[in-house]
Amino acid sequence: MALEKYKQKRDFKKTPEPEPKKKSSRGQLKYVIQKHAASRLHYDFRLELDGVLKSWAVPKGPSLNPADKRLAMMTEDHPLDYQNFEGKIPKGEYGGGEVIIWDKGTYHSPLTTNRKRSEEVLAEDLEKGNLIFVLDGKKLKGEFALVKLRSSKINTGKQDNAWLLIKKKDEYASKEDITRQERSVVSGKSLDEIKSDEDAAVYGEKEKLSKKK
Ligand code: MN
């Protein structure tokens, strides 16, 4: 089951994160990048595919410069509802710390904008470890690739989930440091503002929390 690992790592009585439920969006496939102040700051890059969000943790965040290769560690699938999650994961829980929605939008295969065909191509590319896609977000646009690093004698075991996130050359390629645009594209808040915001834990999850009380 695709969300089994997600479920195992979390206690849903303690975290405001969404429950592990498979579902698909409507229209174009969705993507989200969350900036996450966990024990180490990183960006969580998530692409909707087959009813879940395929996920990579990118320590340095994305770059618009095709010369940059950003390490992206593949992590467990997340539920689609996670795309709306912004707030605080309680200290001591898995991934404890603040989360903002740093970027969001839709994406498709460079070969087609048809959702069904896109999903077929992308699923095959993911399997091959060479995923190419076009983002249409608020901060990121244009073609990107996620390329799986092959395990070698030097890179063994632990490196099995290592990928590289690379901007392809197109009209959106740039030397601008996009991570300097640090605010949420949903609330306009920075991670520090979420941290000092008493209500932040309930963004997008107000109903769920009130049901639990
Ligand atoms: Mn994370």
PDB file of C-alpha atoms in Angstrom, residues 13-196:
ATOM      1  CA  LYS A  13      -3.730  12.019  17.283  1.00  0.00           C
ATOM      2  CA  LYS A  14      -0.687  14.252  17.747  1.00  0.00           C
ATOM      3  CA  THR A  15       0.119  15.739  14.348  1.00  0.00           C
ATOM      4  CA  PRO A  16      -2.156  18.070  12.359  1.00  0.00           C
ATOM      5  CA  GLU A  17      -0.859  16.494   9.114  1.00  0.00           C
ATOM      6  CA  PRO A  18      -3.508  14.886   6.827  1.00  0.00           C
ATOM      7  CA  GLU A  19      -4.620  11.272   7.223  1.00  0.00           C
ATOM      8  CA  PRO A  20      -3.170   8.704   4.789  1.00  0.00           C
ATOM      9  CA  LYS A  21      -5.896   8.590   2.160  1.00  0.00           C
ATOM     10  CA  LYS A  22      -5.394   7.936  -1.549  1.00  0.00           C
ATOM     11  CA  LYS A  23      -7.259  10.263  -3.907  1.00  0.00           C
ATOM     12  CA  SER A  24      -6.809  12.099  -7.193  1.00  0.00           C
ATOM     13  CA  SER A  25      -7.197  15.779  -7.976  1.00  0.00           C
ATOM     14  CA  ARG A  26      -9.233  17.105 -10.880  1.00  0.00           C
ATOM     15  CA  GLY A  27      -7.812  18.844 -13.933  1.00  0.00           C
ATOM     16  CA  GLN A  28      -4.047  18.959 -14.354  1.00  0.00           C
ATOM     17  CA  LEU A  29      -1.725  17.007 -12.056  1.00  0.00           C
ATOM     18  CA  LYS A  30      -0.680  19.012  -8.996  1.00  0.00           C
ATOM     19  CA  TYR A  31       2.703  19.676  -7.432  1.00  0.00           C
ATOM     20  CA  VAL A  32       3.762  21.372  -4.223  1.00  0.00           C
ATOM     21  CA  ILE A  33       7.067  22.387  -2.665  1.00  0.00           C
ATOM     22  CA  GLN A  34       7.015  22.773   1.109  1.00  0.00           C
ATOM     23  CA  LYS A  35       9.793  24.490   3.021  1.00  0.00           C
ATOM     24  CA  HIS A  36      10.248  22.559   6.227  1.00  0.00           C
ATOM     25  CA  ALA A  37      12.191  23.659   9.305  1.00  0.00           C
ATOM     26  CA  ALA A  38      12.762  20.153  10.674  1.00  0.00           C
ATOM     27  CA  SER A  39      15.979  19.184  12.509  1.00  0.00           C
ATOM     28  CA  ARG A  40      17.568  20.216   9.195  1.00  0.00           C
ATOM     29  CA  LEU A  41      15.956  22.831   6.970  1.00  0.00           C
ATOM     30  CA  HIS A  42      14.941  21.398   3.591  1.00  0.00           C
ATOM     31  CA  TYR A  43      12.430  21.712   0.783  1.00  0.00           C
ATOM     32  CA  ASP A  44       9.950  18.870   0.180  1.00  0.00           C
ATOM     33  CA  PHE A  45       9.315  18.486  -3.529  1.00  0.00           C
ATOM     34  CA  ARG A  46       6.071  16.590  -4.216  1.00  0.00           C
ATOM     35  CA  LEU A  47       4.489  15.476  -7.496  1.00  0.00           C
ATOM     36  CA  GLU A  48       0.986  14.014  -7.764  1.00  0.00           C
ATOM     37  CA  LEU A  49       1.065  10.587  -9.388  1.00  0.00           C
ATOM     38  CA  ASP A  50      -1.265   7.600  -9.073  1.00  0.00           C
ATOM     39  CA  GLY A  51      -3.350   9.100  -6.246  1.00  0.00           C
ATOM     40  CA  VAL A  52      -0.431  10.098  -3.995  1.00  0.00           C
ATOM     41  CA  LEU A  53       2.333  12.720  -3.829  1.00  0.00           C
ATOM     42  CA  LYS A  54       5.695  11.254  -4.845  1.00  0.00           C
ATOM     43  CA  SER A  55       8.164  13.033  -2.559  1.00  0.00           C
ATOM     44  CA  TRP A  56      11.806  14.116  -2.425  1.00  0.00           C
ATOM     45  CA  ALA A  57      13.614  16.115   0.281  1.00  0.00           C
ATOM     46  CA  VAL A  58      15.873  18.714  -1.340  1.00  0.00           C
ATOM     47  CA  PRO A  59      18.302  20.180   1.256  1.00  0.00           C
ATOM     48  CA  LYS A  60      19.292  23.253  -0.792  1.00  0.00           C
ATOM     49  CA  GLY A  61      15.965  23.696  -2.565  1.00  0.00           C
ATOM     50  CA  PRO A  62      15.397  24.034  -6.307  1.00  0.00           C
ATOM     51  CA  SER A  63      17.566  26.129  -8.632  1.00  0.00           C
ATOM     52  CA  LEU A  64      16.648  27.833 -11.902  1.00  0.00           C
ATOM     53  CA  ASN A  65      20.242  27.447 -13.114  1.00  0.00           C
ATOM     54  CA  PRO A  66      20.736  24.363 -15.353  1.00  0.00           C
ATOM     55  CA  ALA A  67      24.363  24.188 -14.147  1.00  0.00           C
ATOM     56  CA  ASP A  68      23.170  23.340 -10.593  1.00  0.00           C
ATOM     57  CA  LYS A  69      22.439  19.759  -9.631  1.00  0.00           C
ATOM     58  CA  ARG A  70      20.464  19.710  -6.399  1.00  0.00           C
ATOM     59  CA  LEU A  71      20.528  16.537  -4.308  1.00  0.00           C
ATOM     60  CA  ALA A  72      16.988  15.195  -3.800  1.00  0.00           C
ATOM     61  CA  MET A  73      16.467  12.285  -1.415  1.00  0.00           C
ATOM     62  CA  MET A  74      13.350  10.285  -2.244  1.00  0.00           C
ATOM     63  CA  THR A  75      11.099   9.937   0.799  1.00  0.00           C
ATOM     64  CA  GLU A  76       7.812   8.155   1.491  1.00  0.00           C
ATOM     65  CA  ASP A  77       4.704   8.880  -0.603  1.00  0.00           C
ATOM     66  CA  HIS A  78       2.433  11.501   0.952  1.00  0.00           C
ATOM     67  CA  PRO A  79      -1.366  11.781   0.618  1.00  0.00           C
ATOM     68  CA  LEU A  80      -2.674  14.285  -1.948  1.00  0.00           C
ATOM     69  CA  ASP A  81      -4.210  16.381   0.849  1.00  0.00           C
ATOM     70  CA  TYR A  82      -0.684  17.137   2.024  1.00  0.00           C
ATOM     71  CA  GLN A  83      -0.478  19.725  -0.763  1.00  0.00           C
ATOM     72  CA  ASN A  84      -2.596  22.038   1.435  1.00  0.00           C
ATOM     73  CA  PHE A  85      -0.645  21.501   4.639  1.00  0.00           C
ATOM     74  CA  GLU A  86       1.037  24.497   6.192  1.00  0.00           C
ATOM     75  CA  GLY A  87       1.640  24.831   9.909  1.00  0.00           C
ATOM     76  CA  LYS A  88       3.470  23.224  12.795  1.00  0.00           C
ATOM     77  CA  ILE A  89       4.321  19.586  13.299  1.00  0.00           C
ATOM     78  CA  PRO A  90       4.647  19.175  17.088  1.00  0.00           C
ATOM     79  CA  LYS A  91       8.141  18.811  18.563  1.00  0.00           C
ATOM     80  CA  GLY A  92       9.042  15.191  19.185  1.00  0.00           C
ATOM     81  CA  GLU A  93       6.801  13.977  16.350  1.00  0.00           C
ATOM     82  CA  TYR A  94       8.216  12.783  13.020  1.00  0.00           C
ATOM     83  CA  GLY A  95       9.442  15.851  11.070  1.00  0.00           C
ATOM     84  CA  GLY A  96       8.674  18.157  14.020  1.00  0.00           C
ATOM     85  CA  GLY A  97       8.948  21.828  12.990  1.00  0.00           C
ATOM     86  CA  GLU A  98       7.258  24.458  10.826  1.00  0.00           C
ATOM     87  CA  VAL A  99       6.068  23.944   7.242  1.00  0.00           C
ATOM     88  CA  ILE A 100       5.097  26.528   4.620  1.00  0.00           C
ATOM     89  CA  ILE A 101       3.790  26.020   1.099  1.00  0.00           C
ATOM     90  CA  TRP A 102       6.775  27.541  -0.694  1.00  0.00           C
ATOM     91  CA  ASP A 103       5.405  26.901  -4.189  1.00  0.00           C
ATOM     92  CA  LYS A 104       2.494  25.124  -5.824  1.00  0.00           C
ATOM     93  CA  GLY A 105       0.930  24.616  -9.206  1.00  0.00           C
ATOM     94  CA  THR A 106       0.344  22.024 -11.901  1.00  0.00           C
ATOM     95  CA  TYR A 107       2.711  19.899 -13.948  1.00  0.00           C
ATOM     96  CA  HIS A 108       2.725  17.596 -16.955  1.00  0.00           C
ATOM     97  CA  SER A 109       5.010  15.515 -19.128  1.00  0.00           C
ATOM     98  CA  PRO A 110       6.863  17.544 -21.802  1.00  0.00           C
ATOM     99  CA  LEU A 111       5.366  15.126 -24.344  1.00  0.00           C
ATOM    100  CA  THR A 112       1.710  15.913 -23.580  1.00  0.00           C
ATOM    101  CA  THR A 113      -0.589  18.090 -21.518  1.00  0.00           C
ATOM    102  CA  ASN A 114      -3.212  15.323 -21.465  1.00  0.00           C
ATOM    103  CA  ARG A 115      -3.486  14.232 -17.854  1.00  0.00           C
ATOM    104  CA  LYS A 116      -4.036  10.520 -18.456  1.00  0.00           C
ATOM    105  CA  ARG A 117      -1.246  10.231 -21.035  1.00  0.00           C
ATOM    106  CA  SER A 118       1.002  12.385 -18.835  1.00  0.00           C
ATOM    107  CA  GLU A 119       0.503  10.034 -15.889  1.00  0.00           C
ATOM    108  CA  GLU A 120       1.396   7.022 -18.039  1.00  0.00           C
ATOM    109  CA  VAL A 121       4.611   8.606 -19.337  1.00  0.00           C
ATOM    110  CA  LEU A 122       5.593   9.967 -15.899  1.00  0.00           C
ATOM    111  CA  ALA A 123       5.006   6.607 -14.179  1.00  0.00           C
ATOM    112  CA  GLU A 124       7.324   4.925 -16.715  1.00  0.00           C
ATOM    113  CA  ASP A 125       9.959   7.670 -16.318  1.00  0.00           C
ATOM    114  CA  LEU A 126       9.814   7.358 -12.522  1.00  0.00           C
ATOM    115  CA  GLU A 127      10.402   3.617 -12.817  1.00  0.00           C
ATOM    116  CA  LYS A 128      13.422   4.260 -15.064  1.00  0.00           C
ATOM    117  CA  GLY A 129      14.811   6.845 -12.645  1.00  0.00           C
ATOM    118  CA  ASN A 130      14.709   9.674 -15.184  1.00  0.00           C
ATOM    119  CA  LEU A 131      11.678  11.860 -14.663  1.00  0.00           C
ATOM    120  CA  ILE A 132      11.231  14.892 -16.937  1.00  0.00           C
ATOM    121  CA  PHE A 133       8.358  17.312 -16.377  1.00  0.00           C
ATOM    122  CA  VAL A 134       7.108  20.835 -16.966  1.00  0.00           C
ATOM    123  CA  LEU A 135       6.088  22.883 -13.915  1.00  0.00           C
ATOM    124  CA  ASP A 136       3.553  25.675 -13.987  1.00  0.00           C
ATOM    125  CA  GLY A 137       3.736  27.141 -10.502  1.00  0.00           C
ATOM    126  CA  LYS A 138       3.945  30.529  -8.846  1.00  0.00           C
ATOM    127  CA  LYS A 139       7.723  30.496  -8.404  1.00  0.00           C
ATOM    128  CA  LEU A 140       8.883  27.661 -10.625  1.00  0.00           C
ATOM    129  CA  LYS A 141       8.078  27.309 -14.326  1.00  0.00           C
ATOM    130  CA  GLY A 142       9.406  25.319 -17.235  1.00  0.00           C
ATOM    131  CA  GLU A 143      11.133  22.013 -17.657  1.00  0.00           C
ATOM    132  CA  PHE A 144      12.946  20.145 -14.873  1.00  0.00           C
ATOM    133  CA  ALA A 145      14.405  16.666 -14.461  1.00  0.00           C
ATOM    134  CA  LEU A 146      14.756  14.341 -11.500  1.00  0.00           C
ATOM    135  CA  VAL A 147      17.514  11.844 -12.232  1.00  0.00           C
ATOM    136  CA  LYS A 148      18.196   8.863  -9.998  1.00  0.00           C
ATOM    137  CA  LEU A 149      21.814   8.326  -9.032  1.00  0.00           C
ATOM    138  CA  ARG A 150      23.015   4.828  -9.729  1.00  0.00           C
ATOM    139  CA  SER A 151      24.475   3.023  -6.718  1.00  0.00           C
ATOM    140  CA  SER A 152      28.191   2.481  -7.242  1.00  0.00           C
ATOM    141  CA  LYS A 153      30.884   0.894  -5.106  1.00  0.00           C
ATOM    142  CA  ILE A 154      31.437   4.297  -3.533  1.00  0.00           C
ATOM    143  CA  ASN A 155      27.750   5.132  -3.248  1.00  0.00           C
ATOM    144  CA  THR A 156      26.196   2.017  -1.773  1.00  0.00           C
ATOM    145  CA  GLY A 157      23.275   1.155   0.454  1.00  0.00           C
ATOM    146  CA  LYS A 158      22.245   4.423   1.977  1.00  0.00           C
ATOM    147  CA  GLN A 159      22.423   6.238  -1.357  1.00  0.00           C
ATOM    148  CA  ASP A 160      19.696   4.124  -3.007  1.00  0.00           C
ATOM    149  CA  ASN A 161      17.189   6.967  -2.703  1.00  0.00           C
ATOM    150  CA  ALA A 162      19.478   9.721  -4.020  1.00  0.00           C
ATOM    151  CA  TRP A 163      18.300  11.708  -7.047  1.00  0.00           C
ATOM    152  CA  LEU A 164      19.330  15.020  -8.600  1.00  0.00           C
ATOM    153  CA  LEU A 165      16.898  17.852  -9.332  1.00  0.00           C
ATOM    154  CA  ILE A 166      18.057  19.798 -12.403  1.00  0.00           C
ATOM    155  CA  LYS A 167      16.548  22.723 -14.328  1.00  0.00           C
ATOM    156  CA  LYS A 168      16.476  22.101 -18.082  1.00  0.00           C
ATOM    157  CA  LYS A 169      17.525  24.858 -20.461  1.00  0.00           C
ATOM    158  CA  ASP A 170      14.516  26.904 -21.555  1.00  0.00           C
ATOM    159  CA  GLU A 171      13.170  30.438 -21.386  1.00  0.00           C
ATOM    160  CA  TYR A 172      12.649  30.099 -17.597  1.00  0.00           C
ATOM    161  CA  ALA A 173      16.261  29.123 -16.835  1.00  0.00           C
ATOM    162  CA  SER A 174      17.987  31.851 -14.822  1.00  0.00           C
ATOM    163  CA  LYS A 175      20.831  32.604 -12.421  1.00  0.00           C
ATOM    164  CA  GLU A 176      18.412  34.286 -10.012  1.00  0.00           C
ATOM    165  CA  ASP A 177      18.416  32.572  -6.606  1.00  0.00           C
ATOM    166  CA  ILE A 178      14.731  31.644  -6.404  1.00  0.00           C
ATOM    167  CA  THR A 179      15.045  30.449  -2.773  1.00  0.00           C
ATOM    168  CA  ARG A 180      15.451  34.110  -1.777  1.00  0.00           C
ATOM    169  CA  GLN A 181      11.703  34.364  -2.365  1.00  0.00           C
ATOM    170  CA  GLU A 182      11.144  32.758   0.981  1.00  0.00           C
ATOM    171  CA  ARG A 183       7.480  33.324   1.740  1.00  0.00           C
ATOM    172  CA  SER A 184       4.483  30.993   1.462  1.00  0.00           C
ATOM    173  CA  VAL A 185       2.579  31.338  -1.822  1.00  0.00           C
ATOM    174  CA  VAL A 186      -0.644  30.658   0.128  1.00  0.00           C
ATOM    175  CA  SER A 187      -0.483  32.720   3.351  1.00  0.00           C
ATOM    176  CA  GLY A 188       2.421  35.032   2.469  1.00  0.00           C
ATOM    177  CA  LYS A 189       4.087  33.998   5.753  1.00  0.00           C
ATOM    178  CA  SER A 190       7.707  33.089   6.386  1.00  0.00           C
ATOM    179  CA  LEU A 191       8.732  30.063   8.477  1.00  0.00           C
ATOM    180  CA  ASP A 192       9.561  32.397  11.383  1.00  0.00           C
ATOM    181  CA  GLU A 193       6.080  33.932  11.218  1.00  0.00           C
ATOM    182  CA  ILE A 194       4.505  30.465  11.315  1.00  0.00           C
ATOM    183  CA  LYS A 195       6.675  29.701  14.331  1.00  0.00           C
ATOM    184  CA  SER A 196       5.378  32.697  16.276  1.00  0.00           C
TER     185      SER A 196
END
